CSV table of C-alpha atoms in Angstrom, one decimal:
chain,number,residue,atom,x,y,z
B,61,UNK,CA,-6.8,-4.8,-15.1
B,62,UNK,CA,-4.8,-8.3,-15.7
B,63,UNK,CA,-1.2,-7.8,-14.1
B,64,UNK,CA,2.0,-8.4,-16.4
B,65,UNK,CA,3.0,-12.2,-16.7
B,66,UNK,CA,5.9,-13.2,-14.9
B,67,UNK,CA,8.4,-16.3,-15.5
B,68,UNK,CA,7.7,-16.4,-11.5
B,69,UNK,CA,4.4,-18.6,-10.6
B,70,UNK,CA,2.5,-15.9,-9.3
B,71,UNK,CA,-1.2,-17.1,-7.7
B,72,UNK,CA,-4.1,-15.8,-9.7
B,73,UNK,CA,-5.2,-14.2,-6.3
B,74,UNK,CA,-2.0,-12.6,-4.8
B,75,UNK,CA,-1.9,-9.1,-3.8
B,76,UNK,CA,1.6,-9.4,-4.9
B,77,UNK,CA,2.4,-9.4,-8.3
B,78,UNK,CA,4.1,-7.6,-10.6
B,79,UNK,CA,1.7,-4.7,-11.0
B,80,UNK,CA,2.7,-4.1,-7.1
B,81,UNK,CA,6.4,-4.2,-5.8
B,82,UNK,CA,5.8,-3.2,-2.6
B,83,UNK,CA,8.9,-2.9,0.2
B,84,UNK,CA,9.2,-4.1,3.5
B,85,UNK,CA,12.0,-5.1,6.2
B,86,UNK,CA,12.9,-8.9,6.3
B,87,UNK,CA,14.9,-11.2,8.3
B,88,UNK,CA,15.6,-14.7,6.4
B,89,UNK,CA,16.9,-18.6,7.3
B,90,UNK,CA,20.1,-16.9,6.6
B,91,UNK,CA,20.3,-13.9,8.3
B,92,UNK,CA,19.0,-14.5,11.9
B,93,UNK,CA,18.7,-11.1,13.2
B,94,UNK,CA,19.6,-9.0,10.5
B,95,UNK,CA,17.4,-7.5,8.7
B,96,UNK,CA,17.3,-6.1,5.4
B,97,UNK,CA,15.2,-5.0,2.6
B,98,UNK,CA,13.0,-7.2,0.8
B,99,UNK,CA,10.4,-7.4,-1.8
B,100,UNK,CA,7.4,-9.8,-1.9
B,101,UNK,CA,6.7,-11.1,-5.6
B,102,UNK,CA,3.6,-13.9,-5.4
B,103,UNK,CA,4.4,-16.7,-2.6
B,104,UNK,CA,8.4,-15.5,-2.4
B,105,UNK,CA,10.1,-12.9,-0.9
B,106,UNK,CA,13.1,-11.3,-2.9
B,107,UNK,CA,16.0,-10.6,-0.2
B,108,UNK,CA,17.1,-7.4,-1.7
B,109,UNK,CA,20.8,-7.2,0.3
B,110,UNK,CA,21.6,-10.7,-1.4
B,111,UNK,CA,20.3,-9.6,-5.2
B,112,UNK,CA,22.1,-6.5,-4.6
B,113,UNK,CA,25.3,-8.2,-3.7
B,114,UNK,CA,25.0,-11.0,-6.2
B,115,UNK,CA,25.1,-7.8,-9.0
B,116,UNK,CA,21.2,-7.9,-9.4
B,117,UNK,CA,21.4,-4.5,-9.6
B,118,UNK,CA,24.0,-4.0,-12.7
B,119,UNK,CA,21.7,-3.2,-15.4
B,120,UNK,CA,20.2,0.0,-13.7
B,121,UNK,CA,22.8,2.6,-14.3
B,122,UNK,CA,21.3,5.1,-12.9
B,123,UNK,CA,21.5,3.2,-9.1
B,124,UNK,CA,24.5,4.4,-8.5
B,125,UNK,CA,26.6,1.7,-6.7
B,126,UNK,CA,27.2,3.7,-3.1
B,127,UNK,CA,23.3,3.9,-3.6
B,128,UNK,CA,22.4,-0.2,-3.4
B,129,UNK,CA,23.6,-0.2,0.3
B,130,UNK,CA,19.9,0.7,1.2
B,131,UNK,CA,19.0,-2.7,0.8
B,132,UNK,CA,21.4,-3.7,3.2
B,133,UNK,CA,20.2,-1.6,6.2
B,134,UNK,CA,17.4,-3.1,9.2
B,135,UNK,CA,15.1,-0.2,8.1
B,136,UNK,CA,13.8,1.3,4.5
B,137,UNK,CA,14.5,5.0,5.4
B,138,UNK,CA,17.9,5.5,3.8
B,139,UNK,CA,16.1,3.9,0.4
B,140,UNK,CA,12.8,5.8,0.9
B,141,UNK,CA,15.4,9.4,1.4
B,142,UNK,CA,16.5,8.6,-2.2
B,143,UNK,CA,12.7,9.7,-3.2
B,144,UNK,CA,9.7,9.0,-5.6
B,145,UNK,CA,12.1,8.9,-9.0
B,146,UNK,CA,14.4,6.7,-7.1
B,147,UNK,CA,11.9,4.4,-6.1
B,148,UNK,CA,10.4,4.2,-9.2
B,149,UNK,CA,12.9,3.3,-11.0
B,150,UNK,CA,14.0,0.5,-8.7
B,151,UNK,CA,10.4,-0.6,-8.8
B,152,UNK,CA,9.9,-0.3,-12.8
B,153,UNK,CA,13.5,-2.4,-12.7
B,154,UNK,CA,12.5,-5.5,-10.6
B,155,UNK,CA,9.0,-5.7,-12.8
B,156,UNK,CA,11.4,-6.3,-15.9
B,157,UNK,CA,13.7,-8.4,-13.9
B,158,UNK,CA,10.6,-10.9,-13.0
B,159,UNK,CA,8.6,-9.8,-16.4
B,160,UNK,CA,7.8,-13.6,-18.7
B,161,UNK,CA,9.6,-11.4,-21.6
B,162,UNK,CA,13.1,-10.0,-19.4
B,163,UNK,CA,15.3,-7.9,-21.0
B,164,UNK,CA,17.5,-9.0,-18.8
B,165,UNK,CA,16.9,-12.7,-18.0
B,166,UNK,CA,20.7,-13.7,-16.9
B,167,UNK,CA,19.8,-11.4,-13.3
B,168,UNK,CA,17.5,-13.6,-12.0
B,169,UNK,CA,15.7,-16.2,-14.4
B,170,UNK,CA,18.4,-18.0,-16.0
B,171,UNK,CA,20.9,-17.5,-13.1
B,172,UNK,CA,20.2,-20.3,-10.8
B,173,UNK,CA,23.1,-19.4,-8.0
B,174,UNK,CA,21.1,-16.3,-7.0
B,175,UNK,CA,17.7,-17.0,-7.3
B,176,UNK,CA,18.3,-19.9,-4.9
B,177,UNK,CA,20.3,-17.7,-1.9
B,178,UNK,CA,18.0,-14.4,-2.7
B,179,UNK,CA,14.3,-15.9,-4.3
B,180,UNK,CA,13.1,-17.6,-1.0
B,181,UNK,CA,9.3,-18.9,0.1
B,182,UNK,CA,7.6,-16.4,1.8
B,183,UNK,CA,7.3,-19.0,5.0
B,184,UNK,CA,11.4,-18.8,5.3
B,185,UNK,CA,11.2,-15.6,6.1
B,186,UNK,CA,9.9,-12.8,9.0
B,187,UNK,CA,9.0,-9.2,8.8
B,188,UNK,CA,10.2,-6.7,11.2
B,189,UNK,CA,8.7,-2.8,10.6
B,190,UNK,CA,9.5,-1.4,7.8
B,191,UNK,CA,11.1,1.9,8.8
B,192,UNK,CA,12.3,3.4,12.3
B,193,UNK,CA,9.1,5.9,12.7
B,194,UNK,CA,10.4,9.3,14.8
B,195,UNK,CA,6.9,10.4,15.1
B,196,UNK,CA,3.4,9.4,14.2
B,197,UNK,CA,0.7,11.5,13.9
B,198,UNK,CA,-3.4,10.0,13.6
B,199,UNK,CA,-5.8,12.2,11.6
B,200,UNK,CA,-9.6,12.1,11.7
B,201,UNK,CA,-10.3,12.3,8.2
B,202,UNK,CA,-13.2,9.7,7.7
B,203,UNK,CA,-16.3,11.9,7.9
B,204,UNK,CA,-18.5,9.1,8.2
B,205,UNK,CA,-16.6,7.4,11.2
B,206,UNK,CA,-16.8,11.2,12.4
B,207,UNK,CA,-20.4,11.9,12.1
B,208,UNK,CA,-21.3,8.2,13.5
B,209,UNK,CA,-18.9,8.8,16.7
B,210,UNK,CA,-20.0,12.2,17.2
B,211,UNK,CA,-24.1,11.3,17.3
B,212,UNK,CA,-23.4,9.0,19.6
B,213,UNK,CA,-22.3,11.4,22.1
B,214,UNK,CA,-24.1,14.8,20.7
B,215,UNK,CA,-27.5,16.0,18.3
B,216,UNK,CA,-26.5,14.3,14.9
B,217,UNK,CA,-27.2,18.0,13.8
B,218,UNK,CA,-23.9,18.9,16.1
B,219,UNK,CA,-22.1,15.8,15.8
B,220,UNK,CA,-19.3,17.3,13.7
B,221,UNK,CA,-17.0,20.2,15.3
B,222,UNK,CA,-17.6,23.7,13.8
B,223,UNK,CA,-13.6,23.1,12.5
B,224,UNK,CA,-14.0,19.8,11.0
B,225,UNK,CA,-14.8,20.5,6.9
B,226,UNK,CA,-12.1,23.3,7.7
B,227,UNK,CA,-8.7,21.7,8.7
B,228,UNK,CA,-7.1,18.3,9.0
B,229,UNK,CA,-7.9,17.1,12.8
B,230,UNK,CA,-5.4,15.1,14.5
B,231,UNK,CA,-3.5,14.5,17.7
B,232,UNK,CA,0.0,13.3,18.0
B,233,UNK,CA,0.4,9.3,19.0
B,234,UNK,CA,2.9,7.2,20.8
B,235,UNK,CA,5.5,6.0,17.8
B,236,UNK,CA,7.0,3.8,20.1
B,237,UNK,CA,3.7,1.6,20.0
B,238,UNK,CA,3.5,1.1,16.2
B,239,UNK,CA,4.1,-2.6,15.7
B,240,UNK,CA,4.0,-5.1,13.0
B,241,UNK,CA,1.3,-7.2,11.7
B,242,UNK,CA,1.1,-10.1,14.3
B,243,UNK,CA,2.4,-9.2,17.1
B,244,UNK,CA,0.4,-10.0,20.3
B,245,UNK,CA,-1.7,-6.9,21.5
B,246,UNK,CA,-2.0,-7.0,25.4
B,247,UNK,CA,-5.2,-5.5,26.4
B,248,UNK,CA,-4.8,-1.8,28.4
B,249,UNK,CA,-5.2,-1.2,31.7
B,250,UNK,CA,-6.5,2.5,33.0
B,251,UNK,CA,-8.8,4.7,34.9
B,252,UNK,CA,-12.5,3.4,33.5
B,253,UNK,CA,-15.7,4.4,35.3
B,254,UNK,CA,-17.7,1.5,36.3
B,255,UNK,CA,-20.8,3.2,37.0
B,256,UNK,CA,-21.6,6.0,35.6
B,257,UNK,CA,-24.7,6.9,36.1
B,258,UNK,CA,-24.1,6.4,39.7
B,259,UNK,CA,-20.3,7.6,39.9
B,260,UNK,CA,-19.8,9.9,36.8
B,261,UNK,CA,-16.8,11.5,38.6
B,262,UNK,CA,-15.5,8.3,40.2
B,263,UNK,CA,-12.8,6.4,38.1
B,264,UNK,CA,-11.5,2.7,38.8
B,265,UNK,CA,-8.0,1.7,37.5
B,266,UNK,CA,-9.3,-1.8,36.1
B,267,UNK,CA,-8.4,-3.3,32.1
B,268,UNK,CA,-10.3,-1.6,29.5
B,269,UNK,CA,-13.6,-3.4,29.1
B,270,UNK,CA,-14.3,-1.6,25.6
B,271,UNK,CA,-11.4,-2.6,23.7
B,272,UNK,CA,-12.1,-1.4,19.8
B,273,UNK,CA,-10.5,-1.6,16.4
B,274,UNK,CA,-9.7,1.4,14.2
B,275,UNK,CA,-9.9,0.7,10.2
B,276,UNK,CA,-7.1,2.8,8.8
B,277,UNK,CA,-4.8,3.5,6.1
B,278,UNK,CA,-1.0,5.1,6.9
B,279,UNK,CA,1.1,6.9,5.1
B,280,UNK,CA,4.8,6.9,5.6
B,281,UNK,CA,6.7,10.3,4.7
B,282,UNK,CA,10.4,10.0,2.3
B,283,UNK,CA,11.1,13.3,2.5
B,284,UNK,CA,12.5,15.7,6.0
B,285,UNK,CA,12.3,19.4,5.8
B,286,UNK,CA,13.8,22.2,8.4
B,287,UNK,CA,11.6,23.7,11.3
B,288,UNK,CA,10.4,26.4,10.8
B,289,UNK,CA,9.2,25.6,6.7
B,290,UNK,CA,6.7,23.7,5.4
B,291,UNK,CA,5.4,21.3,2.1
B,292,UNK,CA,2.9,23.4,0.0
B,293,UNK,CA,-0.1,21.4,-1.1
B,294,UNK,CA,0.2,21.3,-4.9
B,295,UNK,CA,4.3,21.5,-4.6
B,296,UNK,CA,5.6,19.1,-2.6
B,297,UNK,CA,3.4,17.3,-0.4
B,298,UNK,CA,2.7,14.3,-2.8
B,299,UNK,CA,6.1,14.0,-3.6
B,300,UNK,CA,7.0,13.4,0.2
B,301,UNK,CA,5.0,10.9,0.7
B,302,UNK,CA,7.2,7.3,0.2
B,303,UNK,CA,4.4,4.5,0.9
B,304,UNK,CA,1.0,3.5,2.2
B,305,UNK,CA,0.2,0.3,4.8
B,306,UNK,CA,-3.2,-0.5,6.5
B,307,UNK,CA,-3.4,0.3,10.2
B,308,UNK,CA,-5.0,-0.4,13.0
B,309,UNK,CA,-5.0,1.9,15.7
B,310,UNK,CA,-6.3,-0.1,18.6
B,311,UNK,CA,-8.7,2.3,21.0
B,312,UNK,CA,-10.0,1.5,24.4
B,313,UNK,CA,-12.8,3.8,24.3
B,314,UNK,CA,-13.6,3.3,28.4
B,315,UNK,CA,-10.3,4.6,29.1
B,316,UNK,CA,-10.4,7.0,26.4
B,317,UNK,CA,-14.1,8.7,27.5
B,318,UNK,CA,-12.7,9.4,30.9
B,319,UNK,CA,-9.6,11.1,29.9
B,320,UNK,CA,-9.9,13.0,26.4
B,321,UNK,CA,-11.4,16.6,27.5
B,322,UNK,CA,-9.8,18.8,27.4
B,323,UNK,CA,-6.6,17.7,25.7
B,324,UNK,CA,-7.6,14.5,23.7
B,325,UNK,CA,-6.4,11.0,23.9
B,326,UNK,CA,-3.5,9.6,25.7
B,327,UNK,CA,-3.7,6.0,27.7
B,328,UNK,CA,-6.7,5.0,25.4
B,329,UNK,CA,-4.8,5.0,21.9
B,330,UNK,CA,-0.9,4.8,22.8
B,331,UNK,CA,-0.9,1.4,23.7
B,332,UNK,CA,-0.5,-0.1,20.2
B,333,UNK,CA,-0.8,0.7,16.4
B,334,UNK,CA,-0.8,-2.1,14.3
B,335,UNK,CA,0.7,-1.9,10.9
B,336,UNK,CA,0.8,-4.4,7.9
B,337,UNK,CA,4.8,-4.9,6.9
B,338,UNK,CA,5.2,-4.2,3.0
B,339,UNK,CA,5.2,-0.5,2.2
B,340,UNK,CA,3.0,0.3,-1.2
B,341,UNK,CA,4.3,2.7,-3.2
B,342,UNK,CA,2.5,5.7,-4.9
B,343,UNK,CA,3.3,4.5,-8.4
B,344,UNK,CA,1.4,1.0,-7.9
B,345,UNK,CA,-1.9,2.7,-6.7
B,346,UNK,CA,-1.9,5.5,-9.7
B,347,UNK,CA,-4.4,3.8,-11.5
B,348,UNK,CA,-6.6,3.4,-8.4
B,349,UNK,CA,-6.9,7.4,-7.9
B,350,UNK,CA,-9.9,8.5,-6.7
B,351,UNK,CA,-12.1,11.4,-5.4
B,352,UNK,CA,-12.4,12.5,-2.0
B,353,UNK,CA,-15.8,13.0,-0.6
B,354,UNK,CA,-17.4,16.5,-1.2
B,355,UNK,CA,-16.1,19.1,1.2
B,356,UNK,CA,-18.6,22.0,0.9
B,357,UNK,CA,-17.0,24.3,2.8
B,358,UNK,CA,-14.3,27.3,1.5
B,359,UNK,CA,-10.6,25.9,2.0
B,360,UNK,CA,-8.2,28.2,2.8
B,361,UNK,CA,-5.9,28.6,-0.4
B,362,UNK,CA,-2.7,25.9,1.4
B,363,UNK,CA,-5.2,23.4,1.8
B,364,UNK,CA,-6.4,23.6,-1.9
B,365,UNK,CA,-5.8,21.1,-4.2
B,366,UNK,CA,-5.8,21.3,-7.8
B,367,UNK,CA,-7.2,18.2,-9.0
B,368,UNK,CA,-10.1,15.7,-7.4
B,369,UNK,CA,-8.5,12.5,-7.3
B,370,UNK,CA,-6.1,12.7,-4.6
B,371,UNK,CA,-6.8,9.6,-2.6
B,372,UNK,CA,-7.3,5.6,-3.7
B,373,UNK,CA,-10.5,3.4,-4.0
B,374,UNK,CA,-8.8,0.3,-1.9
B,375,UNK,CA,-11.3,-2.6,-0.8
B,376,UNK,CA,-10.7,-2.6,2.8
B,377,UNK,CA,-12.1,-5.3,4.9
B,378,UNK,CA,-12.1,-6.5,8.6
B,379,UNK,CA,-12.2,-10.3,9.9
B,380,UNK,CA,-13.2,-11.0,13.4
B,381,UNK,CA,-12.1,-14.5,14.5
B,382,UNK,CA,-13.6,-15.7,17.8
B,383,UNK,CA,-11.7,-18.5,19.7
B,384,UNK,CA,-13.3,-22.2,20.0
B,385,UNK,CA,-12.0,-24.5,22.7
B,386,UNK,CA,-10.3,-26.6,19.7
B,387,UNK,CA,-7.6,-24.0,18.7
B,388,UNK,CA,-9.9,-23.0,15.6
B,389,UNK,CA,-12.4,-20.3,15.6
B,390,UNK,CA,-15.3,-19.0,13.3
B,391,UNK,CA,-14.5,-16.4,11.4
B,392,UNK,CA,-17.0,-13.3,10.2
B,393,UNK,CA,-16.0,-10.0,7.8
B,394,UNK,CA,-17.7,-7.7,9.4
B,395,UNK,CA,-16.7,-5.0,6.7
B,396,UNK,CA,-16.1,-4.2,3.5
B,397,UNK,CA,-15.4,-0.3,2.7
B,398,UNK,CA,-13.7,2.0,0.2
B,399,UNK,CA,-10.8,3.7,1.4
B,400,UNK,CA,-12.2,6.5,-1.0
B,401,UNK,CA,-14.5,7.4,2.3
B,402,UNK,CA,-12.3,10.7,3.2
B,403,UNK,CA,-13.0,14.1,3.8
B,404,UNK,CA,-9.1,14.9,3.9
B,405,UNK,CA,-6.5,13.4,1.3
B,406,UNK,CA,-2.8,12.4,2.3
B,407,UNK,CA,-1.6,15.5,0.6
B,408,UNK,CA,-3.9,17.8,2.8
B,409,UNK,CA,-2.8,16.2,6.2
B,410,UNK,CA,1.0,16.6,5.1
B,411,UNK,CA,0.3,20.7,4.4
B,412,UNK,CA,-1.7,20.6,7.3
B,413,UNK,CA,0.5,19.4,9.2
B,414,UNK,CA,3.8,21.2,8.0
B,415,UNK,CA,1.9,24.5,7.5
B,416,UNK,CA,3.2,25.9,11.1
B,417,UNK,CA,7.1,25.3,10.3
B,418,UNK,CA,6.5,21.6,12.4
B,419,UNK,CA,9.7,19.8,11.0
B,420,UNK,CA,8.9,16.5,9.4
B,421,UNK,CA,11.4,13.4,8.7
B,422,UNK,CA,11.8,10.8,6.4
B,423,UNK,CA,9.9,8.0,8.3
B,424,UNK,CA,7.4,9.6,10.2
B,425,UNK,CA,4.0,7.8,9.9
B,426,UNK,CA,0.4,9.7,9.2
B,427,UNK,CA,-2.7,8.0,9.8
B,428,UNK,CA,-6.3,8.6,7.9
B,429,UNK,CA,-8.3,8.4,11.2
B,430,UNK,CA,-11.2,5.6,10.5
B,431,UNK,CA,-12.9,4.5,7.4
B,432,UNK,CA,-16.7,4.5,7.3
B,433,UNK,CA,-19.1,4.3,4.7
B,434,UNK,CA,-22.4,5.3,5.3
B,435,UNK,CA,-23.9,1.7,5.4
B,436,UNK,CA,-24.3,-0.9,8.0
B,437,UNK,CA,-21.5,-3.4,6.8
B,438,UNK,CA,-19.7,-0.1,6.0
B,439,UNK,CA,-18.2,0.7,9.3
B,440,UNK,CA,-14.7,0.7,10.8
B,441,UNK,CA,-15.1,0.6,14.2
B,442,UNK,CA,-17.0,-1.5,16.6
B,443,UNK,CA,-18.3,1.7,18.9
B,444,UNK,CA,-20.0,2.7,15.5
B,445,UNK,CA,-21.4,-1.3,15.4
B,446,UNK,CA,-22.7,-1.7,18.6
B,447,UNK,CA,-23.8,1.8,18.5
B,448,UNK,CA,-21.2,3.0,21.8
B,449,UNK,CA,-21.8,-0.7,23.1
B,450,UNK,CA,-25.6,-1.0,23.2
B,451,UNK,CA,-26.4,-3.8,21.1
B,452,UNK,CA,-24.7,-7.1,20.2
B,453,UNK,CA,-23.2,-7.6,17.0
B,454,UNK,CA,-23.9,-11.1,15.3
B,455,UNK,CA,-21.1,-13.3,14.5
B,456,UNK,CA,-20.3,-16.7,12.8
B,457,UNK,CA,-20.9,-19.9,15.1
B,458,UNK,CA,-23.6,-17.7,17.7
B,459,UNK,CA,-21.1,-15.9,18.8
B,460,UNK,CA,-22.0,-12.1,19.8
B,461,UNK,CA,-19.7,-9.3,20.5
B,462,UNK,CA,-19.7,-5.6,22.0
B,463,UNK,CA,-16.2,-5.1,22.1
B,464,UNK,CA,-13.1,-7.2,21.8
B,465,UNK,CA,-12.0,-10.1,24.1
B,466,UNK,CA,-9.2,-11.9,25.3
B,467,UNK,CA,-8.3,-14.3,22.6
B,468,UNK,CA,-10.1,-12.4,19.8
B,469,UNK,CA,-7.8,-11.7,16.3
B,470,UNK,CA,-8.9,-9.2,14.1
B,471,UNK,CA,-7.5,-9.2,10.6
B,472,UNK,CA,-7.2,-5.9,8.3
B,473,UNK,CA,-6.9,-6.6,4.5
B,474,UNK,CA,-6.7,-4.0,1.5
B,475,UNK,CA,-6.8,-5.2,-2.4
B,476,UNK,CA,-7.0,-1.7,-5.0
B,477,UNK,CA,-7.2,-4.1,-7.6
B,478,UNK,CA,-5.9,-7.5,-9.1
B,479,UNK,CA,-2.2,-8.3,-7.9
B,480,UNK,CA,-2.1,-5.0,-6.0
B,481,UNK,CA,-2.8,-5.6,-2.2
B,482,UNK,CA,-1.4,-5.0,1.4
B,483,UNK,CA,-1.4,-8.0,2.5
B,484,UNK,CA,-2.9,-8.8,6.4
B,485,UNK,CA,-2.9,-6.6,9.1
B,486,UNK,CA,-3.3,-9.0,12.4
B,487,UNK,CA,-3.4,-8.6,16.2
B,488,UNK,CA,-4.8,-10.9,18.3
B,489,UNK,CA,-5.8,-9.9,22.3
B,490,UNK,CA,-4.2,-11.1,25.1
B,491,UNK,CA,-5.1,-10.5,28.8
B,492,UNK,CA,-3.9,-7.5,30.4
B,493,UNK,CA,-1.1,-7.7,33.4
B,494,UNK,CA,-2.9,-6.3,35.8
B,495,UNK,CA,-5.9,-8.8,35.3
């Protein structure tokens, strides 16, 4: 699918062009700590406050003015409670605004005083998260990642929980830790067990020596309901969902092996979620529909969907670039995997979720849980690479790896198609404190 031309030079390989229109949070040259809604459209970022301001907005009636102050505001959730039609429509808008054939070509094209103060190069300007996240819940819905981790530590014939093709797992994480793409992630400290076939029962409170990556997609949510109700699968659920990013939900599986029975993860996965910065919207990934792995088991009736194709065939891939003593590094992908590898779609986890009366807000962030296929350069995790850290994994420039070291960057990136991306999804380690 060739994306619509633009009077903008848009690269031939950008995941942002006109076929996209994703949203994000920016702070500009000329707005030094204040941030406000933005846009990326090929190498430039539109500064949505500034169009807004400059009357970029005048040709779409229905926006009602009182509305356009969303763009103005340090986070996206007062535009994404305006929901799916709003966004649309805003999205649909600035496509025609930058479309080669504009219907409206004195906005932006021909009006040279506000292209230059809002049209800026991506370089001039600095993401900040996209929306302030109340709570963020991380699902499990990658079978394959499931099935891998759990024969590692059970009979592959057991490695999957009797509830697993019945419900949604997930456990609740630390929203406070969800950061943007590039910010430094300091490695964890915890209780680890040195030994343990010596000293099974005998922890140390040492940095995690098993630091790991987590290949995920995140969904942010545009719609709150009251406790004690829910979103019905094939009602509401879709509509409620405002935006997908990739994530990275950083695990340090030695700290996390000691403490997860009986209650689950706390220490080893709170201590940061990596997200990319421009929110995707639904409308941008409908032709990219695709259907979930088979799920043979009965669903009960709110978990049932009515059509197939409720989640997206995104390319997702993972670099792992290893420090050299001259500032470079070597870099390696070491995968490449569908995000159409679920058991669970979006829509599922939000009924899930909801179906006990939990209350859910506009800016609350789900995660899929990790992305496997069922091939070796498939996988989303390095536990599942090294097989629990038993054998090396070969690198670019001789380099081998087990888990993550200090000075290692791994880099997430998603394309559904052409002009249609995510953009990167970085973190690079740095030594722990207590080191």
């Amino acid at each position: 699918m060739t994306p619509p031309k633009s009077w903008l030079s848009i690269p031939e390989q950008s995941d942002f062009s006109l076929a996209n229109i994703p949203f994000g949070i920016i702070e500009t040259k000329y707005s030094s700590r204040d941030k406000r809604a933005g846009i990326p459209i090929g190498n430039h970022v539109l500064d949505l406050k500034v169009f807004s301001e400059g009357n970029g907005f005048s040709k779409l009636s229905s926006l009602a003015t009182e509305q356009r102050s969303v763009f103005s505001q340090p986070t996206l959730n007062e535009f994404a409670a305006l929901g799916q039609p709003t966004h649309n429509l805003v999205r649909e808008y600035l496509q025609e605004v930058f479309s080669e054939s504009t219907s409206y070509p004195e906005i932006l094209k021909e009006n040279e005083a506000l292209k230059k103060e809002a049209l800026l190069p991506k370089h001039e300007t600095k993401n900040h998260l996209p929306m302030q996240i109340g709570d963020y819940t991380d699902f499990y819905a990658g079978v394959n990642h499931a099935f891998n981790a759990g024969s590692l530590f059970r009979d592959p014939a057991n490695a999957l929980n009797p509830n697993y093709t019945h419900l949604p797992v997930g456990y609740h994480g630390r929203a406070s830790s969800v950061v943007i793409s590039g910010t430094p992630v300091i490695r964890p400290s915890g209780q680890i067990l040195l030994d343990q076939q010596n000293s099974p029962t005998t922890p140390t409170f040492a940095p995690c020596r098993a630091l790991d990556i987590e290949l995920e997609m995140g969904c942010f949510l545009c719609k709150s309901t009251a406790l004690g109700t829910s979103l019905r699968i094939n009602k509401d659920a879709e509509t409620a969902i405002f935006g997908y990013v990739l994530m990275n939900d950083w695990s340090a599986r030695d700290i996390q092996r000691w403490e997860y029975v009986p209650l689950g993860p706390l220490n080893g996965k709170n201590f940061a979620t990596t997200i990319s910065p421009w929110v995707v919207l639904p409308s941008a990934l409908e032709p990219f529909r695709a259907k979930k792995l088979e799920n043979k088991t009965q669903l009960l009736s709110y978990l049932k969907e009515y059509r197939e194709d409720t989640v997206y065939d995104i390319t997702l891939s993972v670099d792992l670039t290893i420090p050299d003593e001259d500032g470079g590094g070597d870099t390696t992908t070491i995968t490449r995997v569908s995000s159409s590898n679920l058991l669970w779609s979006f829509p599922q986890m939000i009924a899930h979720h909801s179906a006990g009366g939990c209350a859910m807000n506009v800016g609350d962030l789900l995660g899929s849980g990790t992305i496997s296929g069922k091939e070796a350069g498939e996988l989303g995790s390095l536990l599942e690479m090294s097989e629990g850290g038993k054998k090396e994994i070969r690198l670019a420039g001789m380099n081998m790896r087990k888990y993550l070291l200090d000075g290692d960057t791994v880099t997430f990136r998603g394309a559904a198609g052409d002009g249609v991306g995510f953009g990167e999804c970085t973190g690079k380690i740095y030594m722990s404190s207590s080191n």
